[in-house]
């Protein structure tokens, strides 16, 4: 019960019928009632999820001038992810909203999907908050951006 099992290579917009039975040293148990599932259509990737732990909504970097961003590969929704776009900007909180700091520029980095799901963001300013947006891309389009705020050390 509730044991996950991943089936790969299923076709979008195709209906599948599943039946399950348990097996142990004594043999197979009775078959469960059939379950029917229709796979969703192909789409842009799911939103990437960050592996960096946040405290009060902010990830604290141990370093004053760099940060290693790490994320989990999102579901590709039927089309292979070919790249990730990472945008990071110095921000400050105004009325509980993180806004870009005028005069300080944002940077965007493109990372191909065959590279590791991490990126060293270097050249950061000490004691500064950065809003990071990460989007996955496939041949249908971009995911919704995953977002975190990172604060560099003093």
Coordinates of N, CA and C in Angstrom, one line a residue:
X1 N 0.9 -1.2 0.0 CA 0.0 0.0 0.0 C 0.9 1.2 0.0
X2 N 0.6 2.2 -0.9 CA 1.3 3.4 -1.0 C 2.8 3.3 -1.2
X3 N 3.2 2.2 -1.9 CA 4.6 2.0 -2.3 C 4.7 2.6 -3.7
X4 N 5.6 3.6 -3.8 CA 5.7 4.2 -5.2 C 6.5 3.3 -6.1
X5 N 6.1 3.4 -7.4 CA 6.8 2.7 -8.5 C 6.7 3.6 -9.7
X6 N 7.8 3.8 -10.3 CA 7.8 4.8 -11.4 C 7.8 4.0 -12.7
X7 N 6.9 4.3 -13.6 CA 6.9 3.7 -15.0 C 7.4 4.8 -15.9
X8 N 8.4 4.5 -16.7 CA 8.9 5.4 -17.7 C 8.5 5.1 -19.1
X9 N 8.6 6.0 -20.0 CA 8.3 5.8 -21.4 C 6.9 5.7 -21.7
X10 N 6.0 6.2 -20.9 CA 4.5 6.2 -21.2 C 4.3 7.4 -22.2
X11 N 3.3 7.2 -23.0 CA 2.9 8.2 -24.0 C 1.9 9.2 -23.5
X12 N 2.1 10.5 -23.9 CA 1.2 11.5 -23.5 C -0.2 11.2 -24.1
X13 N -1.2 11.6 -23.5 CA -2.6 11.5 -23.9 C -3.0 10.1 -24.3
X14 N -2.4 9.1 -23.5 CA -2.7 7.7 -23.7 C -3.3 7.2 -22.4
X15 N -4.4 6.4 -22.6 CA -5.0 5.8 -21.4 C -4.3 4.4 -21.1
X16 N -4.0 4.2 -19.8 CA -3.4 3.0 -19.4 C -4.2 2.4 -18.3
X17 N -4.3 1.0 -18.3 CA -5.0 0.3 -17.3 C -4.0 -0.5 -16.5
X18 N -4.1 -0.4 -15.2 CA -3.2 -1.1 -14.3 C -3.9 -2.0 -13.4
X19 N -3.3 -3.1 -13.1 CA -3.7 -4.1 -12.0 C -2.5 -4.5 -11.2
X20 N -2.7 -4.6 -9.9 CA -1.5 -4.9 -9.1 C -1.9 -6.1 -8.2
X21 N -0.8 -6.9 -7.9 CA -0.9 -8.0 -6.9 C 0.4 -8.0 -6.1
X22 N 0.2 -8.3 -4.9 CA 1.4 -8.4 -4.0 C 2.0 -9.8 -4.2
X23 N 3.4 -9.9 -4.0 CA 4.1 -11.2 -4.0 C 5.0 -11.3 -2.8
X24 N 5.0 -12.4 -2.2 CA 5.9 -12.7 -1.1 C 6.4 -14.2 -1.3
X25 N 7.1 -14.7 -0.3 CA 7.6 -16.1 -0.4 C 6.5 -17.1 -0.6
X26 N 5.3 -16.8 -0.2 CA 4.2 -17.8 -0.4 C 3.6 -17.7 -1.8
X27 N 3.9 -16.7 -2.5 CA 3.4 -16.5 -3.9 C 2.6 -15.2 -4.1
X28 N 1.8 -15.2 -5.1 CA 1.0 -14.0 -5.4 C -0.3 -13.9 -4.6
X29 N -0.6 -12.7 -4.2 CA -1.9 -12.5 -3.6 C -3.0 -12.2 -4.7
X30 N -4.2 -11.9 -4.3 CA -5.2 -11.6 -5.3 C -4.9 -10.3 -6.0
X31 N -5.4 -10.2 -7.2 CA -5.3 -8.9 -8.0 C -6.2 -7.9 -7.4
X32 N -5.7 -6.7 -7.4 CA -6.5 -5.5 -7.0 C -7.4 -5.1 -8.1
X33 N -8.4 -4.3 -7.8 CA -9.3 -3.8 -8.9 C -8.5 -3.0 -9.8
X34 N -8.9 -3.0 -11.1 CA -8.1 -2.2 -12.1 C -8.2 -0.7 -11.8
X35 N -7.1 -0.1 -12.2 CA -7.0 1.4 -12.1 C -6.8 1.9 -13.5
X36 N -7.4 3.0 -13.8 CA -7.3 3.6 -15.2 C -6.7 5.0 -15.0
X37 N -5.7 5.3 -15.8 CA -5.1 6.6 -15.8 C -4.8 7.0 -17.2
X38 N -5.1 8.3 -17.5 CA -4.8 8.9 -18.8 C -3.6 9.9 -18.6
X39 N -2.6 9.7 -19.3 CA -1.4 10.6 -19.2 C -1.7 12.0 -19.7
X40 N -1.2 13.0 -19.1 CA -1.4 14.4 -19.6 C -0.7 14.6 -20.9
X41 N -1.2 15.7 -21.6 CA -0.5 16.0 -22.9 C 0.9 16.6 -22.6
X42 N 1.7 16.6 -23.7 CA 3.0 17.2 -23.6 C 2.9 18.7 -23.2
X43 N 3.8 19.2 -22.5 CA 3.8 20.6 -22.0 C 5.2 21.0 -21.6
X44 N 5.3 22.3 -21.3 CA 6.5 22.8 -20.8 C 6.8 22.2 -19.4
X45 N 8.1 22.2 -19.0 CA 8.5 21.5 -17.8 C 7.8 22.0 -16.5
X46 N 7.8 21.2 -15.5 CA 7.3 21.7 -14.2 C 8.3 22.7 -13.6
X47 N 7.9 23.4 -12.6 CA 8.7 24.4 -11.9 C 9.9 23.7 -11.2
X48 N 11.1 24.1 -11.4 CA 12.3 23.5 -10.7 C 12.2 23.8 -9.2
X49 N 12.6 22.8 -8.4 CA 12.6 23.0 -6.9 C 14.1 23.1 -6.4
X50 N 14.3 24.0 -5.5 CA 15.7 24.2 -5.0 C 15.9 23.2 -3.9
X51 N 17.2 22.8 -3.8 CA 17.6 21.9 -2.7 C 18.2 22.7 -1.6
X52 N 18.5 23.9 -1.8 CA 19.1 24.8 -0.7 C 18.0 25.1 0.4
X53 N 18.4 24.9 1.6 CA 17.4 25.1 2.7 C 17.3 26.6 3.1
X54 N 16.0 27.0 3.3 CA 15.8 28.4 3.6 C 15.4 28.5 5.1
X55 N 15.7 29.6 5.7 CA 15.3 30.0 7.0 C 14.5 31.3 6.9
X56 N 13.2 31.2 7.3 CA 12.3 32.4 7.2 C 12.3 32.9 5.8
X57 N 12.3 32.0 4.8 CA 12.2 32.3 3.4 C 13.5 32.8 2.7
X58 N 14.6 32.8 3.5 CA 15.9 33.3 3.0 C 16.9 32.2 3.1
X59 N 17.7 31.9 2.1 CA 18.8 31.0 2.2 C 20.0 31.8 2.5
X60 N 20.8 31.4 3.6 CA 21.9 32.1 4.0 C 23.2 31.5 3.5
X61 N 24.0 32.2 2.7 CA 25.2 31.7 2.1 C 26.3 31.8 3.2
X62 N 27.1 30.8 3.3 CA 28.3 30.8 4.2 C 29.4 31.7 3.7
X63 N 29.3 32.2 2.5 CA 30.4 32.9 1.9 C 29.9 34.3 1.5
X64 N 30.8 35.3 1.5 CA 30.5 36.7 1.2 C 30.4 37.0 -0.3
X65 N 31.0 36.1 -1.1 CA 31.1 36.5 -2.5 C 30.7 35.4 -3.5
X66 N 30.1 34.3 -3.0 CA 29.6 33.3 -3.9 C 28.6 32.4 -3.2
X67 N 27.8 31.7 -4.0 CA 26.8 30.8 -3.5 C 26.6 29.7 -4.5
X68 N 26.5 28.4 -4.0 CA 26.3 27.3 -4.9 C 24.8 26.9 -4.9
X69 N 24.2 27.2 -6.0 CA 22.7 27.0 -6.2 C 22.6 25.5 -6.6
X70 N 21.6 24.8 -6.0 CA 21.4 23.4 -6.3 C 19.9 23.2 -6.5
X71 N 19.5 22.4 -7.5 CA 18.1 22.1 -7.7 C 17.8 20.7 -8.1
X72 N 16.6 20.3 -8.0 CA 16.1 19.0 -8.5 C 15.6 19.1 -9.9
X73 N 15.9 18.1 -10.7 CA 15.4 18.1 -12.1 C 13.9 18.0 -12.0
X74 N 13.2 18.9 -12.6 CA 11.7 18.8 -12.6 C 11.2 17.8 -13.7
X75 N 9.9 17.5 -13.5 CA 9.3 16.7 -14.6 C 9.3 17.4 -15.9
X76 N 9.6 16.7 -17.0 CA 9.8 17.3 -18.3 C 8.4 17.4 -19.0
X77 N 7.4 16.7 -18.6 CA 6.1 16.7 -19.2 C 6.1 16.2 -20.6
X78 N 6.9 15.2 -20.9 CA 6.9 14.6 -22.2 C 7.9 15.1 -23.2
X79 N 8.6 16.1 -23.0 CA 9.6 16.6 -23.9 C 10.9 16.9 -23.0
X80 N 12.0 16.4 -23.5 CA 13.2 16.5 -22.7 C 13.6 18.0 -22.4
X81 N 14.1 18.2 -21.2 CA 14.6 19.5 -20.9 C 15.9 19.7 -21.5
X82 N 16.1 20.8 -22.2 CA 17.4 21.0 -23.0 C 18.3 22.1 -22.3
X83 N 17.7 22.9 -21.4 CA 18.5 23.9 -20.7 C 17.8 24.5 -19.5
X84 N 18.5 25.2 -18.7 CA 18.0 26.0 -17.6 C 18.5 27.4 -17.7
X85 N 17.7 28.4 -17.4 CA 18.1 29.8 -17.4 C 18.0 30.2 -15.9
X86 N 19.1 30.8 -15.4 CA 19.2 31.2 -14.0 C 19.5 32.7 -14.1
X87 N 18.6 33.5 -13.4 CA 18.7 34.9 -13.3 C 18.9 35.3 -11.9
X88 N 19.8 36.1 -11.6 CA 20.0 36.6 -10.2 C 20.2 38.1 -10.1
X89 N 19.5 38.7 -9.2 CA 19.5 40.1 -9.0 C 19.7 40.6 -7.6
X90 N 20.5 41.6 -7.3 CA 20.5 42.2 -6.0 C 19.1 42.8 -5.7
X91 N 18.6 42.5 -4.5 CA 17.2 43.0 -4.1 C 17.2 43.5 -2.7
X92 N 16.2 44.3 -2.4 CA 15.9 44.7 -1.1 C 14.4 44.6 -0.8
X93 N 14.1 44.5 0.4 CA 12.7 44.3 0.8 C 12.0 45.6 1.0
X94 N 11.0 45.9 0.2 CA 10.2 47.1 0.4 C 8.7 46.7 0.6
X95 N 8.1 47.0 1.7 CA 6.7 46.7 2.0 C 6.5 45.2 1.8
X96 N 7.4 44.3 2.3 CA 7.3 42.9 2.2 C 7.4 42.3 0.8
X97 N 8.0 43.1 -0.1 CA 8.2 42.6 -1.5 C 9.6 42.8 -1.9
X98 N 10.3 41.8 -2.4 CA 11.7 41.8 -2.8 C 11.7 42.6 -4.2
X99 N 12.4 43.7 -4.2 CA 12.5 44.5 -5.4 C 13.9 44.7 -5.8
X100 N 14.2 44.8 -7.1 CA 15.5 45.0 -7.6 C 16.1 46.3 -7.2
X101 N 17.4 46.4 -6.9 CA 18.0 47.6 -6.4 C 18.4 48.4 -7.7
X102 N 17.9 49.7 -7.8 CA 18.2 50.5 -9.0 C 19.8 50.7 -9.0
X103 N 20.3 50.6 -10.3 CA 21.7 50.8 -10.5 C 22.5 49.6 -10.3
X104 N 21.9 48.5 -9.8 CA 22.7 47.2 -9.7 C 22.1 46.3 -10.7
X105 N 22.9 45.7 -11.6 CA 22.4 44.9 -12.7 C 22.2 43.5 -12.3
X106 N 21.2 42.9 -13.0 CA 21.0 41.4 -12.9 C 21.9 40.7 -13.9
X107 N 22.1 39.4 -13.6 CA 22.9 38.6 -14.5 C 22.0 37.3 -14.8
X108 N 22.2 36.9 -16.0 CA 21.5 35.6 -16.5 C 22.5 34.7 -17.0
X109 N 22.4 33.4 -16.6 CA 23.3 32.3 -17.0 C 22.4 31.2 -17.6
X110 N 22.9 30.7 -18.7 CA 22.2 29.6 -19.4 C 23.1 28.3 -19.1
X111 N 22.4 27.3 -18.6 CA 23.1 26.0 -18.4 C 22.4 24.9 -19.1
X112 N 23.2 24.2 -19.9 CA 22.6 23.0 -20.7 C 22.2 21.9 -19.7
X113 N 21.2 21.1 -20.2 CA 20.6 20.1 -19.3 C 21.6 19.0 -19.0
X114 N 22.6 18.8 -19.8 CA 23.5 17.6 -19.6 C 24.6 18.0 -18.5
X115 N 24.6 19.2 -18.1 CA 25.5 19.6 -17.0 C 24.9 19.4 -15.6
X116 N 25.7 19.4 -14.6 CA 25.1 19.1 -13.2 C 24.0 20.1 -12.9
X117 N 23.1 19.7 -12.0 CA 22.0 20.6 -11.5 C 22.4 21.4 -10.3
X118 N 23.5 22.1 -10.6 CA 24.1 23.1 -9.6 C 24.8 24.1 -10.4
X119 N 25.0 25.3 -9.8 CA 25.7 26.4 -10.4 C 26.3 27.2 -9.3
X120 N 27.6 27.5 -9.5 CA 28.3 28.4 -8.6 C 28.1 29.9 -9.1
X121 N 27.4 30.6 -8.3 CA 27.2 32.0 -8.6 C 28.3 32.8 -7.9
X122 N 29.2 33.3 -8.7 CA 30.4 34.0 -8.2 C 30.3 35.5 -8.4
X123 N 31.2 36.3 -7.8 CA 31.2 37.7 -7.9 C 30.1 38.4 -7.2
X124 N 29.5 37.8 -6.2 CA 28.5 38.4 -5.4 C 29.0 39.4 -4.4
X125 N 28.2 40.4 -4.0 CA 28.6 41.4 -3.1 C 28.3 40.9 -1.6
X126 N 29.2 41.3 -0.7 CA 28.9 40.8 0.7 C 27.7 41.5 1.3
X127 N 27.1 40.7 2.3 CA 25.9 41.2 3.0 C 24.8 41.8 2.1
X128 N 24.5 41.0 1.1 CA 23.5 41.5 0.1 C 22.5 40.3 -0.2
X129 N 21.3 40.7 -0.4 CA 20.2 39.8 -0.7 C 20.2 39.7 -2.3
X130 N 20.0 38.5 -2.8 CA 19.8 38.2 -4.2 C 18.6 37.4 -4.4
X131 N 17.7 37.8 -5.4 CA 16.6 37.0 -5.8 C 17.1 36.2 -7.0
X132 N 16.9 34.9 -6.9 CA 17.3 33.9 -7.9 C 16.1 33.3 -8.5
X133 N 16.0 33.4 -9.9 CA 14.9 32.7 -10.6 C 15.5 31.6 -11.5
X134 N 14.9 30.4 -11.5 CA 15.4 29.3 -12.2 C 14.3 28.8 -13.1
X135 N 14.5 28.7 -14.4 CA 13.5 28.2 -15.3 C 14.0 27.1 -16.1
X136 N 13.3 26.0 -16.3 CA 13.6 24.9 -17.1 C 13.0 25.1 -18.5
X137 N 13.6 24.6 -19.5 CA 13.2 24.8 -20.9 C 13.1 23.5 -21.7
X138 N 12.1 23.2 -22.4 CA 12.0 22.1 -23.4 C 11.5 22.7 -24.7
X139 N 11.3 21.9 -25.7 CA 11.0 22.5 -27.0 C 9.5 23.0 -27.1
X140 N 8.8 22.9 -26.0 CA 7.5 23.6 -25.9 C 7.5 24.9 -25.3
X141 N 8.5 25.1 -24.4 CA 8.6 26.4 -23.7 C 9.3 26.3 -22.4
X142 N 9.1 27.4 -21.6 CA 9.8 27.6 -20.3 C 8.8 27.2 -19.2
X143 N 9.3 26.7 -18.1 CA 8.6 26.4 -16.9 C 8.3 27.7 -16.2
X144 N 7.4 27.7 -15.2 CA 7.2 28.7 -14.3 C 8.5 28.8 -13.5
X145 N 9.0 30.0 -13.2 CA 10.3 30.1 -12.5 C 10.2 29.7 -11.0
X146 N 11.2 28.9 -10.6 CA 11.3 28.7 -9.2 C 12.1 29.9 -8.7
X147 N 11.8 30.3 -7.4 CA 12.4 31.5 -6.9 C 12.9 31.3 -5.5
X148 N 14.0 31.8 -5.2 CA 14.5 31.9 -3.8 C 15.3 33.2 -3.6
X149 N 15.4 33.6 -2.3 CA 16.2 34.8 -2.0 C 17.4 34.3 -1.1
X150 N 18.6 34.7 -1.5 CA 19.8 34.3 -0.9 C 20.5 35.5 -0.3
X151 N 21.0 35.4 0.9 CA 21.8 36.5 1.6 C 23.2 36.1 1.7
X152 N 24.1 36.8 1.2 CA 25.6 36.5 1.3 C 26.0 36.9 2.7
X153 N 27.1 36.3 3.2 CA 27.7 36.6 4.5 C 28.4 38.0 4.4
X154 N 28.7 38.5 5.6 CA 29.3 39.9 5.7 C 30.8 39.8 5.2

